[in-house]
Amino acid sequence: MANKPKIGLVLANVPAYSETFFNSKIKGLQENGFDVILFSSSKSKVSHPTCKTIFAPNFDLRFSLIFEFIFIFINCLKNLKATYKLLKLNRKDGLSVKSSIKNIFINSHFLPYKLSWLHFGFGTMALQSENVAKAIGSKMAVSFRGFDLYIYPAKFPNCYQLLFSKNVIYHVLSDEMKNTLIEYGVSAESINKITPAINVDFFQPSIKYETKNSVFQFITIGRLHWKKGLEYTLEAFSILKKQNIPFHYTIIGEGIEREKLMFAVHQLNLHSNVTFVGKISHNDVKNILEKSDFYIQYSIQEGFCNAVLEAQAIGLLCIVSDADGLSENVLHEKTGWVVPKRNPPLLAERIVKTIALSEAEKIKIRENAMDRVKREFNLTKQMELFKAFYSF
């Protein structure tokens, strides 16, 4: 293809090997005739292995600051038209001359590139860059994934006021997120829902599924962060322990809440029932999933959650909270169960009821979930939707 459509993807960090969503998206776009340039704010400056990587200026290192400014100055001179247009757009938005120039410095790494789309991978990445796409003559897209739409604005009210006034096409993970943007005044026609997807060929059971453990095996995968609701989950399991229900709960992932959660395990007397595995490979995750019976995702806030899709694809019975996109990920009493968040007794009650189901009832739910994930949340379907997205 002589003139490949160029997509500039803006992320805070270069996706690691384990970050399958962005890596799958980059690979899929490349295989479908798109040229992808990754723009990153990473300080490590380790490039992505499969696409050109451009790094934002680093103003933190004093000894190299003069070289950054020289590079920025040369960049602006070489791209004078885009620089001047960005200055005019910033001034039109009411920024002072000083703030407008500072904004040009922040966005100088975008100026040399002629792109079909400049796509900010998270809403927060678009802050202070609301005018740069128009300045370089590209269309602008912004993805919202959860934290950036629900938690960040709670800390910084009106942070997206300028962004929402611009001509932007938005990507969201769920109808819930689409409705939230509409409440902010964003036009429904400019919002596209494209859910996460997984490798359904990899995440499928290697054995016929059944509840096979005399000690019921539960699992959660995710960052050890307060929004994952893990403390509420542990409180629910403490109720099960008091009822003498035999269980073991495995938590896969690392994060800032590990010490707090380990102390909760201590206070709730769950030492022999809970294991923190830490961060492990996809193959190891799949192996543990296959040895488990139930998956729990009792989050306080959750954009959608790939791990729940993976668990359903493997054949686990999934119990999730009603946080944001989870009730679209799991269909209540059809492919799993949805429980109101922040209510450990209610979660415990649901777990007990699920354990008590007949094997025939469990098989029906499992098969419904596996079929739906394979049909609706595969990478091929997702890429077709993104191809349509960039044809807007």
XYZ file of C-alpha atoms in Angstrom:
392
model
C 0.000 0.000 0.000
C 1.663 3.226 -1.221
C -0.002 5.609 1.203
C -0.830 3.732 4.354
C -3.182 5.517 6.760
C -1.033 6.661 9.670
C -2.292 6.261 13.222
C -0.471 8.106 15.999
C -1.191 6.224 19.234
C -0.460 8.239 22.399
C 0.321 6.317 25.596
C 2.082 7.103 28.861
C 4.381 4.093 28.505
C 5.461 1.731 25.768
C 3.258 -1.372 26.207
C 5.060 -4.214 27.953
C 4.894 -7.742 26.580
C 2.121 -8.601 29.055
C -0.120 -5.680 27.975
C -1.987 -7.651 25.367
C -4.650 -5.060 24.503
C -2.374 -2.385 23.043
C 0.059 -4.877 21.524
C -2.803 -6.745 19.854
C -4.230 -3.476 18.567
C -0.873 -2.357 17.116
C -0.328 -5.736 15.480
C -3.874 -5.843 14.115
C -3.667 -2.358 12.634
C -0.341 -3.144 10.975
C -1.712 -6.364 9.507
C -4.687 -4.428 8.129
C -2.649 -1.860 6.230
C -2.184 0.888 8.817
C 1.121 2.505 9.726
C 1.342 2.957 13.520
C 3.540 5.502 15.274
C 3.642 5.269 19.054
C 4.029 8.497 21.070
C 5.125 7.869 24.641
C 5.928 9.877 27.764
C 8.146 7.104 29.102
C 11.370 8.277 30.737
C 13.149 5.002 29.953
C 12.942 5.614 26.183
C 12.837 1.935 25.296
C 11.159 1.710 21.881
C 8.324 -0.620 20.953
C 9.681 -3.665 19.077
C 7.312 -3.428 16.096
C 6.565 0.254 15.471
C 8.285 3.624 15.367
C 8.344 5.175 18.835
C 8.553 8.927 19.513
C 9.217 10.162 23.051
C 7.882 13.323 24.631
C 10.392 15.894 25.901
C 11.723 15.107 29.373
C 11.958 18.263 31.463
C 12.953 16.396 34.635
C 16.646 15.812 33.879
C 18.408 19.106 34.551
C 21.748 18.141 33.038
C 20.108 17.462 29.648
C 17.520 20.240 29.782
C 19.446 22.547 27.462
C 19.611 19.798 24.816
C 15.853 19.234 25.115
C 15.202 22.937 24.523
C 17.552 23.021 21.529
C 15.789 19.998 20.042
C 12.366 21.559 20.687
C 13.444 24.871 19.135
C 14.751 23.132 15.990
C 11.571 21.030 15.802
C 9.393 24.133 15.970
C 11.453 25.963 13.317
C 11.288 22.987 10.952
C 7.510 22.803 11.459
C 6.727 26.481 11.630
C 3.256 26.213 10.112
C 2.053 23.628 12.671
C 3.767 25.543 15.493
C 2.047 28.809 14.556
C -1.321 27.086 14.164
C -0.978 25.484 17.618
C -0.105 28.885 19.081
C -3.196 30.473 17.492
C -5.484 27.668 18.705
C -4.130 27.929 22.237
C -4.588 31.701 22.267
C -8.140 31.263 20.951
C -8.856 29.048 23.974
C -7.759 31.896 26.253
C -4.256 30.714 27.152
C -1.717 33.449 27.810
C 1.275 33.812 25.497
C 3.489 32.207 28.152
C 1.112 29.255 28.665
C 0.679 28.849 24.910
C 4.440 28.637 24.372
C 4.754 26.173 27.242
C 2.013 24.087 25.617
C 3.937 24.089 22.325
C 7.017 22.788 24.164
C 4.971 19.984 25.752
C 3.553 18.941 22.371
C 6.596 19.631 20.189
C 7.262 15.930 19.500
C 3.969 15.680 17.571
C 4.655 18.587 15.200
C 6.749 16.850 12.487
C 4.212 14.077 11.800
C 1.491 14.003 9.176
C -1.091 11.607 10.591
C -4.518 10.390 9.555
C -5.462 10.105 13.247
C -3.921 11.138 16.535
C -5.445 8.750 19.052
C -4.945 9.324 22.778
C -5.113 5.931 24.490
C -6.547 7.368 27.728
C -8.592 10.486 28.389
C -5.929 11.866 30.701
C -3.328 11.677 27.906
C -5.299 14.278 25.909
C -5.107 16.907 28.662
C -2.949 19.869 27.541
C -2.947 18.376 24.022
C -6.483 19.307 22.988
C -5.335 21.381 19.975
C -2.343 19.484 18.644
C -4.261 17.163 16.281
C -5.881 20.111 14.504
C -2.534 21.914 14.401
C -0.865 19.059 12.504
C -3.897 18.442 10.281
C -5.057 15.104 11.680
C -8.314 13.808 13.102
C -8.421 13.376 16.876
C -9.586 10.312 18.800
C -9.663 9.700 22.551
C -10.248 6.429 24.409
C -11.762 6.297 27.875
C -11.122 3.088 29.826
C -12.450 3.573 33.366
C -10.168 5.330 35.827
C -9.775 8.285 33.461
C -13.556 8.774 33.164
C -14.781 7.957 36.673
C -11.992 8.537 39.181
C -9.728 11.228 37.696
C -12.568 13.786 37.218
C -13.625 13.209 40.841
C -10.157 14.417 41.851
C -10.009 17.179 39.225
C -13.501 18.510 38.443
C -14.012 20.009 34.959
C -10.661 18.640 33.760
C -12.223 17.608 30.429
C -14.198 20.797 29.835
C -11.857 21.970 27.057
C -11.524 18.508 25.516
C -15.300 18.065 25.316
C -15.568 21.342 23.373
C -13.344 20.000 20.574
C -14.109 17.957 17.460
C -13.148 14.521 18.789
C -14.241 10.951 18.075
C -14.407 8.951 21.306
C -13.845 5.260 21.960
C -15.367 3.685 25.083
C -15.558 0.134 26.411
C -19.216 -0.060 27.446
C -22.673 1.477 27.080
C -22.321 2.703 30.664
C -19.281 4.765 29.660
C -21.047 6.041 26.547
C -23.961 7.253 28.678
C -21.534 8.970 31.050
C -19.981 10.916 28.160
C -23.441 11.884 26.918
C -24.187 13.241 30.409
C -21.092 15.433 29.993
C -22.661 16.859 26.843
C -20.746 14.817 24.268
C -22.754 13.981 21.144
C -23.805 10.317 20.952
C -22.815 10.260 17.247
C -19.181 10.941 18.167
C -18.949 8.034 20.644
C -18.057 4.505 19.534
C -18.279 1.479 21.812
C -15.618 -1.128 21.119
C -15.296 -3.606 23.952
C -12.046 -5.308 24.951
C -11.269 -8.623 23.288
C -9.094 -11.613 24.060
C -7.259 -14.353 22.202
C -10.047 -16.920 22.281
C -7.791 -19.539 20.681
C -5.408 -19.316 23.650
C -7.987 -18.887 26.408
C -10.050 -22.024 25.995
C -10.267 -25.023 28.296
C -7.968 -27.951 27.596
C -10.290 -30.230 29.609
C -14.070 -30.652 29.833
C -15.226 -28.381 32.582
C -16.817 -29.335 35.872
C -16.551 -28.286 39.485
C -13.774 -30.707 40.325
C -12.328 -29.554 43.652
C -13.516 -30.670 47.068
C -11.973 -27.432 48.342
C -13.600 -24.822 46.100
C -10.976 -22.827 44.197
C -11.609 -19.105 43.677
C -9.415 -16.662 41.779
C -9.084 -12.941 41.046
C -6.602 -11.350 38.636
C -5.713 -7.659 38.731
C -3.665 -4.875 40.219
C -3.742 -4.711 43.999
C -5.510 -1.363 43.961
C -8.400 -0.101 46.071
C -10.714 0.133 43.051
C -10.589 -3.659 42.646
C -12.640 -4.103 45.844
C -10.409 -6.879 47.164
C -10.945 -5.939 50.804
C -14.703 -6.392 50.359
C -14.012 -9.739 48.668
C -11.906 -10.895 51.627
C -14.670 -9.870 54.030
C -17.119 -12.014 52.038
C -14.751 -14.974 52.279
C -14.477 -14.506 56.033
C -18.249 -15.107 56.141
C -17.783 -18.337 54.158
C -15.109 -19.456 56.600
C -17.457 -18.957 59.540
C -19.929 -21.208 57.716
C -17.229 -23.909 57.436
C -17.307 -23.893 53.621
C -14.027 -25.349 52.298
C -12.382 -22.868 49.888
C -9.125 -21.377 48.733
C -8.764 -17.925 47.177
C -5.853 -17.077 44.843
C -5.046 -13.449 44.021
C -2.823 -12.846 40.979
C -1.211 -9.429 40.596
C 0.927 -6.801 42.266
C 0.180 -3.297 43.493
C 0.328 -0.673 46.195
C -2.395 -2.304 48.329
C -0.537 -5.587 48.917
C 0.481 -4.825 52.519
C -3.004 -3.591 53.400
C -4.605 -6.702 51.908
C -2.178 -9.040 53.654
C -3.068 -7.366 56.944
C -6.772 -7.819 56.133
C -6.085 -11.538 55.589
C -4.415 -11.604 59.031
C -7.283 -9.800 60.794
C -9.932 -11.929 59.100
C -8.085 -15.152 59.991
C -7.779 -16.235 56.346
C -4.066 -17.221 56.407
C -4.710 -20.769 55.262
C -7.334 -19.753 52.711
C -5.679 -16.988 50.678
C -2.577 -16.974 48.489
C -0.987 -13.901 46.874
C 0.737 -15.110 43.704
C 2.077 -11.805 42.374
C 2.653 -11.027 38.704
C 3.029 -14.090 36.463
C 3.096 -14.985 32.747
C 0.028 -15.589 30.553
C 0.786 -19.294 30.424
C 0.926 -19.491 34.229
C -2.299 -17.467 34.494
C -4.029 -19.910 32.163
C -2.737 -22.890 34.144
C -4.112 -21.496 37.411
C -7.439 -20.600 35.777
C -7.818 -24.171 34.538
C -7.335 -25.491 38.077
C -9.933 -23.105 39.527
C -13.711 -23.310 39.836
C -14.916 -19.727 40.287
C -13.722 -16.262 39.291
C -14.496 -13.202 41.458
C -14.216 -9.560 40.297
C -15.884 -7.518 43.010
C -14.541 -4.142 41.869
C -15.669 -0.706 43.004
C -14.785 0.727 39.582
C -14.058 -1.269 36.431
C -14.123 -0.169 32.797
C -14.745 -3.707 31.500
C -11.983 -6.153 32.599
C -10.197 -8.531 30.230
C -9.487 -10.962 33.065
C -13.213 -11.658 33.432
C -13.435 -12.408 29.703
C -10.478 -14.794 29.993
C -12.040 -16.568 32.981
C -15.353 -17.020 31.144
C -13.548 -18.323 28.051
C -11.711 -20.914 30.151
C -15.006 -22.056 31.690
C -15.000 -20.599 35.200
C -18.204 -19.520 36.887
C -17.882 -15.742 37.248
C -19.296 -13.516 39.966
C -18.730 -9.789 39.475
C -19.855 -6.485 40.929
C -22.142 -4.038 39.128
C -19.298 -1.532 38.714
C -19.479 0.258 35.357
C -18.868 -2.180 32.445
C -18.887 -5.420 34.452
C -22.639 -5.877 34.101
C -22.148 -5.858 30.312
C -19.175 -8.193 30.551
C -21.212 -10.755 32.534
C -24.940 -11.109 31.932
C -26.672 -11.747 35.244
C -27.949 -15.315 35.615
C -27.135 -16.033 31.940
C -23.334 -16.074 31.764
C -22.581 -15.463 35.456
C -23.813 -13.307 38.308
C -23.723 -9.580 39.037
C -23.776 -8.440 42.676
C -24.172 -4.829 43.902
C -20.771 -3.474 44.912
C -19.582 -2.702 48.471
C -21.767 -5.397 50.071
C -19.686 -8.357 51.360
C -22.669 -10.218 52.933
C -24.502 -10.090 49.604
C -21.400 -11.343 47.773
C -21.001 -14.172 50.281
C -24.663 -15.121 49.816
C -24.218 -15.226 46.040
C -21.100 -17.399 46.336
C -22.931 -19.878 48.582
C -25.880 -20.054 46.174
C -23.552 -20.577 43.213
C -21.717 -23.412 44.976
C -25.073 -25.072 45.694
C -26.218 -25.105 42.065
C -26.575 -28.477 40.382
C -23.856 -29.511 37.961
C -26.330 -29.194 35.079
C -27.097 -25.577 36.034
C -23.379 -24.774 36.299
C -22.646 -26.333 32.914
C -25.378 -24.242 31.282
C -23.944 -20.990 32.657
C -20.394 -22.002 31.676
C -21.380 -22.885 28.126
C -23.383 -19.680 27.721
C -20.375 -17.644 28.867
C -17.849 -19.519 26.734
C -20.012 -19.242 23.613
C -20.665 -15.522 24.134
C -17.010 -14.632 24.708
C -15.899 -16.611 21.657
C -18.575 -14.960 19.510
C -18.573 -11.371 20.802
C -15.144 -10.674 22.289
C -12.621 -12.067 19.817
C -9.716 -10.068 18.370
C -10.920 -10.398 14.765
C -14.255 -8.727 15.526
C -12.537 -6.009 17.561
C -10.131 -5.201 14.714
C -12.993 -4.936 12.227
C -14.623 -2.394 14.538
C -11.396 -0.392 14.821
C -11.009 -0.407 11.028
C -14.506 1.077 10.824
C -13.630 3.531 13.611
C -10.689 4.920 11.615
C -12.838 5.165 8.494
C -15.036 7.758 10.230
